Short mmCIF file of N, CA and C in Angstrom, two decimals:
data_model
loop_
_atom_site.label_atom_id
_atom_site.label_comp_id
_atom_site.label_asym_id
_atom_site.label_seq_id
_atom_site.Cartn_x
_atom_site.Cartn_y
_atom_site.Cartn_z
N MET A 127 12.68 42.47 -2.05
CA MET A 127 13.12 41.51 -3.07
C MET A 127 12.88 40.13 -2.59
N ILE A 128 12.23 39.38 -3.47
CA ILE A 128 11.97 37.96 -3.09
C ILE A 128 12.83 37.07 -4.02
N PHE A 129 13.46 36.15 -3.51
CA PHE A 129 14.19 35.21 -4.19
C PHE A 129 13.48 33.81 -4.01
N ARG A 130 13.13 33.27 -5.19
CA ARG A 130 12.46 31.97 -5.24
C ARG A 130 12.83 31.06 -6.35
N LYS A 131 12.43 29.79 -6.28
CA LYS A 131 12.61 28.86 -7.44
C LYS A 131 11.64 29.27 -8.39
N THR A 132 12.11 29.06 -9.81
CA THR A 132 11.24 29.41 -10.82
C THR A 132 10.26 28.48 -11.01
N ILE A 133 9.14 28.77 -11.78
CA ILE A 133 8.08 27.86 -12.15
C ILE A 133 7.98 28.01 -13.59
N GLU A 134 7.24 26.89 -14.32
CA GLU A 134 7.13 26.98 -15.74
C GLU A 134 6.64 28.31 -16.37
N THR A 135 5.81 28.90 -15.67
CA THR A 135 5.08 30.06 -16.22
C THR A 135 6.12 31.36 -16.09
N ASP A 136 7.32 31.18 -15.59
CA ASP A 136 8.27 32.25 -15.46
C ASP A 136 9.12 32.43 -16.73
N LEU A 137 8.92 31.38 -17.59
CA LEU A 137 9.95 31.39 -18.82
C LEU A 137 10.08 32.62 -19.49
N GLU A 138 8.99 33.32 -19.88
CA GLU A 138 9.03 34.56 -20.59
C GLU A 138 9.84 35.60 -19.78
N GLU A 139 9.49 35.72 -18.51
CA GLU A 139 10.27 36.66 -17.64
C GLU A 139 11.62 36.37 -17.62
N ILE A 140 12.09 35.13 -17.48
CA ILE A 140 13.52 34.76 -17.39
C ILE A 140 14.17 35.08 -18.69
N MET A 141 13.59 34.90 -19.89
CA MET A 141 14.01 35.25 -21.11
C MET A 141 14.11 36.73 -21.32
N ARG A 142 13.13 37.51 -20.90
CA ARG A 142 13.29 38.97 -20.86
C ARG A 142 14.51 39.48 -20.07
N VAL A 143 14.71 38.98 -18.99
CA VAL A 143 15.83 39.37 -18.08
C VAL A 143 17.22 39.17 -18.90
N HIS A 144 17.20 38.01 -19.49
CA HIS A 144 18.54 37.63 -20.21
C HIS A 144 18.73 38.46 -21.51
N ARG A 145 17.55 38.82 -22.02
CA ARG A 145 17.76 39.66 -23.29
C ARG A 145 18.16 41.09 -22.82
N GLU A 146 17.65 41.58 -21.81
CA GLU A 146 17.93 42.89 -21.38
C GLU A 146 19.49 43.00 -21.00
N VAL A 147 19.87 41.91 -20.29
CA VAL A 147 21.38 41.86 -19.85
C VAL A 147 22.27 41.75 -20.99
N PHE A 148 21.97 40.70 -21.85
CA PHE A 148 22.93 40.36 -22.79
C PHE A 148 22.72 40.96 -24.11
N ARG A 149 21.68 41.75 -24.26
CA ARG A 149 21.15 42.42 -25.51
C ARG A 149 21.17 41.60 -26.76
N GLU A 150 20.90 40.40 -26.64
CA GLU A 150 20.64 39.54 -27.72
C GLU A 150 19.83 38.26 -27.34
N ASP A 151 19.39 37.61 -28.40
CA ASP A 151 18.43 36.34 -28.05
C ASP A 151 19.32 35.12 -27.77
N ASP A 152 20.67 35.04 -28.21
CA ASP A 152 21.27 33.81 -27.99
C ASP A 152 21.38 33.36 -26.52
N GLU A 153 21.68 34.19 -25.63
CA GLU A 153 21.78 33.91 -24.15
C GLU A 153 20.39 33.44 -23.63
N ALA A 154 19.33 34.25 -24.12
CA ALA A 154 18.06 33.85 -23.62
C ALA A 154 17.56 32.47 -24.21
N GLU A 155 17.86 32.23 -25.37
CA GLU A 155 17.49 30.98 -26.11
C GLU A 155 18.27 29.72 -25.42
N LEU A 156 19.61 30.12 -25.15
CA LEU A 156 20.38 29.06 -24.44
C LEU A 156 19.90 28.74 -23.04
N THR A 157 19.40 29.65 -22.39
CA THR A 157 18.86 29.57 -21.00
C THR A 157 17.55 28.69 -21.03
N ALA A 158 16.77 29.09 -22.06
CA ALA A 158 15.50 28.30 -22.24
C ALA A 158 15.73 26.85 -22.66
N ALA A 159 16.85 26.69 -23.47
CA ALA A 159 17.08 25.21 -23.85
C ALA A 159 17.64 24.50 -22.56
N LEU A 160 18.45 25.08 -21.78
CA LEU A 160 19.00 24.47 -20.62
C LEU A 160 17.88 24.08 -19.61
N LEU A 161 16.74 25.02 -19.46
CA LEU A 161 15.77 24.66 -18.61
C LEU A 161 14.99 23.42 -19.07
N LYS A 162 14.89 23.30 -20.35
CA LYS A 162 14.16 22.17 -20.99
C LYS A 162 15.07 20.81 -21.17
N ASP A 163 16.34 20.95 -20.96
CA ASP A 163 17.22 19.85 -21.28
C ASP A 163 17.14 18.70 -20.10
N LEU A 164 16.48 17.63 -20.46
CA LEU A 164 16.42 16.51 -19.46
C LEU A 164 17.72 15.97 -19.07
N SER A 165 18.83 16.14 -19.84
CA SER A 165 20.04 15.54 -19.40
C SER A 165 20.71 16.39 -18.40
N ALA A 166 20.27 17.73 -18.20
CA ALA A 166 20.75 18.57 -17.16
C ALA A 166 19.92 18.43 -15.91
N ALA A 167 18.76 17.71 -15.97
CA ALA A 167 18.00 17.69 -14.72
C ALA A 167 18.65 16.86 -13.61
N PRO A 168 18.32 17.23 -12.43
CA PRO A 168 17.48 18.42 -12.12
C PRO A 168 18.31 19.65 -12.02
N VAL A 169 17.65 20.73 -12.58
CA VAL A 169 18.35 22.11 -12.60
C VAL A 169 17.83 22.86 -11.40
N LEU A 170 18.51 23.82 -11.03
CA LEU A 170 18.13 24.79 -9.94
C LEU A 170 18.04 26.18 -10.69
N SER A 171 16.86 26.67 -10.73
CA SER A 171 16.63 27.98 -11.30
C SER A 171 16.00 28.91 -10.41
N LEU A 172 16.62 29.97 -10.14
CA LEU A 172 16.08 30.96 -9.15
C LEU A 172 15.72 32.30 -9.79
N ILE A 173 14.89 33.09 -9.34
CA ILE A 173 14.57 34.40 -9.88
C ILE A 173 14.35 35.41 -8.79
N ALA A 174 14.82 36.52 -8.95
CA ALA A 174 14.56 37.63 -8.02
C ALA A 174 13.46 38.63 -8.45
N VAL A 175 12.53 38.68 -7.56
CA VAL A 175 11.32 39.48 -8.02
C VAL A 175 11.10 40.65 -7.17
N GLU A 176 10.76 41.79 -7.53
CA GLU A 176 10.39 42.98 -6.75
C GLU A 176 9.21 43.58 -7.38
N ASP A 177 8.02 43.84 -6.58
CA ASP A 177 6.91 44.38 -7.13
C ASP A 177 6.43 43.69 -8.40
N ASP A 178 6.46 42.37 -8.31
CA ASP A 178 6.00 41.58 -9.48
C ASP A 178 6.87 41.75 -10.77
N ILE A 179 8.04 42.39 -10.57
CA ILE A 179 8.91 42.50 -11.89
C ILE A 179 10.12 41.74 -11.52
N SER A 180 10.58 40.91 -12.57
CA SER A 180 11.74 40.15 -12.34
C SER A 180 13.01 41.06 -12.51
N ALA A 181 13.96 40.90 -11.54
CA ALA A 181 15.15 41.72 -11.58
C ALA A 181 16.31 40.82 -11.77
N GLY A 182 16.34 39.62 -11.67
CA GLY A 182 17.46 38.77 -11.93
C GLY A 182 17.09 37.25 -12.03
N HIS A 183 18.10 36.57 -12.46
CA HIS A 183 17.85 35.06 -12.71
C HIS A 183 19.20 34.39 -12.61
N ILE A 184 19.25 33.19 -12.08
CA ILE A 184 20.38 32.32 -11.94
C ILE A 184 20.02 30.86 -12.23
N LEU A 185 20.81 30.20 -12.98
CA LEU A 185 20.61 28.79 -13.30
C LEU A 185 21.88 27.97 -13.07
N PHE A 186 21.53 26.83 -12.34
CA PHE A 186 22.59 25.78 -12.04
C PHE A 186 22.00 24.52 -12.78
N THR A 187 22.90 24.00 -13.71
CA THR A 187 22.65 22.70 -14.35
C THR A 187 23.45 21.64 -13.76
N ARG A 188 22.84 20.34 -13.77
CA ARG A 188 23.56 19.22 -13.10
C ARG A 188 24.60 18.70 -14.20
N ILE A 189 25.62 18.17 -13.72
CA ILE A 189 26.79 17.48 -14.67
C ILE A 189 27.17 16.19 -13.75
N ILE A 190 27.58 15.26 -14.51
CA ILE A 190 28.19 14.08 -14.01
C ILE A 190 29.80 13.97 -14.46
N LEU A 191 30.71 14.06 -13.62
CA LEU A 191 32.08 13.90 -13.89
C LEU A 191 32.51 12.45 -13.86
N THR A 192 33.21 11.95 -14.81
CA THR A 192 33.74 10.69 -14.80
C THR A 192 35.18 10.59 -15.01
N GLY A 193 35.95 9.48 -14.82
CA GLY A 193 37.20 9.43 -15.17
C GLY A 193 38.11 9.03 -13.96
N SER A 194 37.67 9.05 -12.80
CA SER A 194 38.50 8.67 -11.64
C SER A 194 38.04 7.32 -11.09
N GLY A 195 37.36 6.67 -11.82
CA GLY A 195 36.95 5.43 -11.38
C GLY A 195 35.39 5.37 -10.80
N LYS A 196 34.90 6.59 -10.41
CA LYS A 196 33.52 6.60 -10.06
C LYS A 196 32.96 7.95 -10.63
N ALA A 197 31.75 8.04 -10.61
CA ALA A 197 31.03 9.20 -11.23
C ALA A 197 30.74 10.18 -10.02
N VAL A 198 31.09 11.44 -10.37
CA VAL A 198 30.76 12.52 -9.23
C VAL A 198 29.89 13.50 -9.84
N SER A 199 28.77 13.82 -9.13
CA SER A 199 27.80 14.85 -9.68
C SER A 199 28.22 16.09 -9.06
N GLY A 200 27.80 17.17 -9.83
CA GLY A 200 28.11 18.59 -9.52
C GLY A 200 27.15 19.35 -10.29
N TYR A 201 27.37 20.77 -10.23
CA TYR A 201 26.57 21.54 -10.99
C TYR A 201 27.43 22.67 -11.65
N ILE A 202 26.83 23.30 -12.70
CA ILE A 202 27.57 24.42 -13.30
C ILE A 202 26.64 25.66 -13.15
N LEU A 203 27.16 26.72 -12.57
CA LEU A 203 26.30 27.91 -12.46
C LEU A 203 26.60 28.77 -13.79
N ALA A 204 25.56 28.95 -14.53
CA ALA A 204 25.60 29.67 -15.81
C ALA A 204 24.23 29.63 -16.42
N PRO A 205 23.65 30.56 -16.82
CA PRO A 205 24.06 32.03 -16.66
C PRO A 205 23.52 32.70 -15.37
N LEU A 206 23.97 33.83 -15.02
CA LEU A 206 23.55 34.72 -13.98
C LEU A 206 23.34 36.12 -14.58
N ALA A 207 22.14 36.70 -14.48
CA ALA A 207 21.76 37.91 -15.08
C ALA A 207 21.07 38.71 -14.08
N VAL A 208 21.34 39.99 -14.09
CA VAL A 208 20.67 41.02 -13.24
C VAL A 208 20.39 42.25 -14.29
N VAL A 209 19.07 42.53 -14.30
CA VAL A 209 18.76 43.67 -15.33
C VAL A 209 19.56 44.91 -14.92
N PRO A 210 20.05 45.76 -15.84
CA PRO A 210 20.83 46.94 -15.64
C PRO A 210 20.35 47.86 -14.64
N GLU A 211 19.06 48.14 -14.60
CA GLU A 211 18.65 49.17 -13.56
C GLU A 211 18.61 48.66 -12.08
N GLN A 212 18.81 47.38 -11.97
CA GLN A 212 18.95 46.71 -10.70
C GLN A 212 20.30 46.30 -10.23
N GLN A 213 21.39 46.45 -11.16
CA GLN A 213 22.72 45.99 -10.86
C GLN A 213 23.26 46.94 -9.71
N ASP A 214 24.33 46.41 -9.10
CA ASP A 214 25.13 47.12 -7.96
C ASP A 214 24.22 47.25 -6.77
N ARG A 215 23.31 46.27 -6.58
CA ARG A 215 22.48 46.31 -5.38
C ARG A 215 22.59 45.01 -4.63
N GLY A 216 23.68 44.16 -5.09
CA GLY A 216 23.89 42.87 -4.44
C GLY A 216 22.92 41.75 -4.94
N ILE A 217 22.06 41.98 -5.90
CA ILE A 217 21.08 40.92 -6.26
C ILE A 217 21.79 39.72 -6.80
N GLY A 218 22.81 39.82 -7.57
CA GLY A 218 23.53 38.82 -8.17
C GLY A 218 24.13 37.81 -7.08
N GLY A 219 24.81 38.62 -6.13
CA GLY A 219 25.47 37.87 -5.03
C GLY A 219 24.40 37.15 -4.12
N ARG A 220 23.37 37.72 -3.96
CA ARG A 220 22.24 37.13 -3.13
C ARG A 220 21.62 35.91 -3.97
N LEU A 221 21.56 35.92 -5.22
CA LEU A 221 21.11 34.87 -6.00
C LEU A 221 22.20 33.60 -6.02
N ILE A 222 23.43 33.98 -6.01
CA ILE A 222 24.61 33.01 -5.87
C ILE A 222 24.38 32.35 -4.46
N ARG A 223 24.29 33.07 -3.50
CA ARG A 223 24.34 32.50 -2.18
C ARG A 223 23.05 31.63 -1.85
N LYS A 224 21.92 32.08 -2.35
CA LYS A 224 20.55 31.34 -2.20
C LYS A 224 20.88 30.03 -3.00
N GLY A 225 21.28 30.15 -4.19
CA GLY A 225 21.50 28.90 -4.98
C GLY A 225 22.40 27.90 -4.35
N LEU A 226 23.62 28.44 -3.84
CA LEU A 226 24.60 27.55 -3.21
C LEU A 226 24.00 26.90 -1.86
N GLU A 227 23.21 27.69 -1.16
CA GLU A 227 22.60 27.19 0.03
C GLU A 227 21.68 26.02 -0.16
N LEU A 228 20.90 26.27 -1.20
CA LEU A 228 19.91 25.07 -1.61
C LEU A 228 20.65 23.96 -2.15
N LEU A 229 21.65 24.14 -2.86
CA LEU A 229 22.50 23.03 -3.39
C LEU A 229 23.15 22.21 -2.34
N GLU A 230 23.64 22.99 -1.42
CA GLU A 230 24.34 22.43 -0.19
C GLU A 230 23.43 21.63 0.62
N ASP A 231 22.15 22.04 0.83
CA ASP A 231 21.18 21.37 1.61
C ASP A 231 20.86 20.04 0.91
N ASP A 232 21.00 19.96 -0.54
CA ASP A 232 20.79 18.84 -1.16
C ASP A 232 22.02 17.82 -1.34
N GLY A 233 23.14 18.30 -0.58
CA GLY A 233 24.27 17.43 -0.51
C GLY A 233 25.32 17.70 -1.70
N VAL A 234 25.08 18.72 -2.45
CA VAL A 234 26.00 19.05 -3.60
C VAL A 234 27.18 19.68 -3.07
N GLU A 235 28.36 19.15 -3.54
CA GLU A 235 29.61 19.62 -2.99
C GLU A 235 30.38 20.24 -4.02
N LEU A 236 30.07 20.28 -5.28
CA LEU A 236 31.04 20.77 -6.40
C LEU A 236 30.06 21.63 -7.24
N VAL A 237 30.49 22.85 -7.41
CA VAL A 237 29.85 23.79 -8.42
C VAL A 237 30.93 24.44 -9.16
N PHE A 238 30.84 24.35 -10.55
CA PHE A 238 31.68 25.14 -11.49
C PHE A 238 31.03 26.33 -11.82
N VAL A 239 31.70 27.40 -12.30
CA VAL A 239 31.16 28.70 -12.79
C VAL A 239 31.68 28.89 -14.10
N LEU A 240 30.78 29.34 -15.00
CA LEU A 240 31.26 29.76 -16.38
C LEU A 240 30.98 31.36 -16.28
N GLY A 241 32.01 32.07 -16.11
CA GLY A 241 31.76 33.46 -16.07
C GLY A 241 32.96 34.18 -15.79
N HIS A 242 32.89 35.53 -15.47
CA HIS A 242 34.07 36.45 -15.20
C HIS A 242 34.65 36.16 -13.85
N PRO A 243 35.88 35.79 -13.91
CA PRO A 243 36.60 35.35 -12.70
C PRO A 243 36.82 36.31 -11.73
N GLY A 244 36.79 37.62 -12.09
CA GLY A 244 36.86 38.75 -11.06
C GLY A 244 35.72 38.95 -10.31
N TYR A 245 34.50 38.69 -10.90
CA TYR A 245 33.27 38.76 -10.26
C TYR A 245 33.04 37.60 -9.26
N TYR A 246 33.23 36.33 -9.79
CA TYR A 246 32.80 35.16 -9.01
C TYR A 246 33.92 34.92 -7.88
N SER A 247 35.21 35.46 -8.12
CA SER A 247 36.10 35.17 -6.95
C SER A 247 35.58 35.94 -5.75
N LYS A 248 34.81 36.98 -5.82
CA LYS A 248 34.30 37.70 -4.68
C LYS A 248 33.21 36.97 -3.97
N HIS A 249 32.84 35.89 -4.65
CA HIS A 249 31.72 35.00 -4.04
C HIS A 249 32.38 33.64 -3.59
N GLY A 250 33.73 33.62 -3.53
CA GLY A 250 34.25 32.36 -3.05
C GLY A 250 34.65 31.36 -4.01
N PHE A 251 34.45 31.66 -5.37
CA PHE A 251 34.85 30.74 -6.38
C PHE A 251 36.37 30.84 -6.73
N ILE A 252 37.03 29.71 -6.99
CA ILE A 252 38.54 29.86 -7.35
C ILE A 252 38.62 29.10 -8.75
N PRO A 253 39.55 29.37 -9.61
CA PRO A 253 39.70 28.66 -10.79
C PRO A 253 39.94 27.17 -10.59
N ALA A 254 39.23 26.29 -11.41
CA ALA A 254 39.28 24.86 -11.26
C ALA A 254 40.69 24.22 -11.42
N GLY A 255 41.35 24.95 -12.34
CA GLY A 255 42.73 24.58 -12.58
C GLY A 255 43.67 24.44 -11.33
N ARG A 256 43.39 25.24 -10.36
CA ARG A 256 44.08 25.21 -9.12
C ARG A 256 43.94 23.84 -8.36
N HIS A 257 42.95 23.19 -8.71
CA HIS A 257 42.71 21.79 -8.02
C HIS A 257 42.94 20.63 -9.11
N GLY A 258 43.60 21.04 -10.31
CA GLY A 258 43.92 20.07 -11.38
C GLY A 258 42.63 19.64 -12.13
N LEU A 259 41.59 20.34 -12.02
CA LEU A 259 40.35 20.20 -12.67
C LEU A 259 40.19 20.87 -13.97
N ASP A 260 39.72 20.21 -15.05
CA ASP A 260 39.29 20.91 -16.37
C ASP A 260 37.71 21.14 -16.21
N VAL A 261 37.38 22.23 -16.72
CA VAL A 261 35.88 22.57 -16.68
C VAL A 261 35.26 21.65 -17.64
N PRO A 262 34.21 21.00 -17.32
CA PRO A 262 33.51 20.11 -18.22
C PRO A 262 32.55 20.93 -19.20
N MET A 263 32.79 20.74 -20.41
CA MET A 263 32.02 21.61 -21.36
C MET A 263 31.29 20.79 -22.40
N SER A 264 31.19 19.44 -22.28
CA SER A 264 30.42 18.64 -23.29
C SER A 264 29.03 18.40 -22.69
#
């Protein structure tokens, strides 16, 4: 399994992965829109590929938090998708770890997750409210 940053020509494969996982176009269309959203740039988009077939995708989009007197940048992890036939093989966790490593290498210290708390807590995430933070949604 290869984990790599996506390139522009991966868009159809990314959308296919999200359609397979979420069984509708909404998530795939949202992912495509986030990839093209200049206000979220720079994004970190990673894909898991095995034998030239995409098995999973993860997207981190940049956010700027204000309100404490200074702006703080961070990222939101969402969405994460692994095709059903490849699930339960640790691919999602490996995508998360690879993404967090790359973000840490770039000096990013804050990552929010929009997703299932039971799953993401296994990967070190804790509810933002425990730190008095509200998840930025605008």
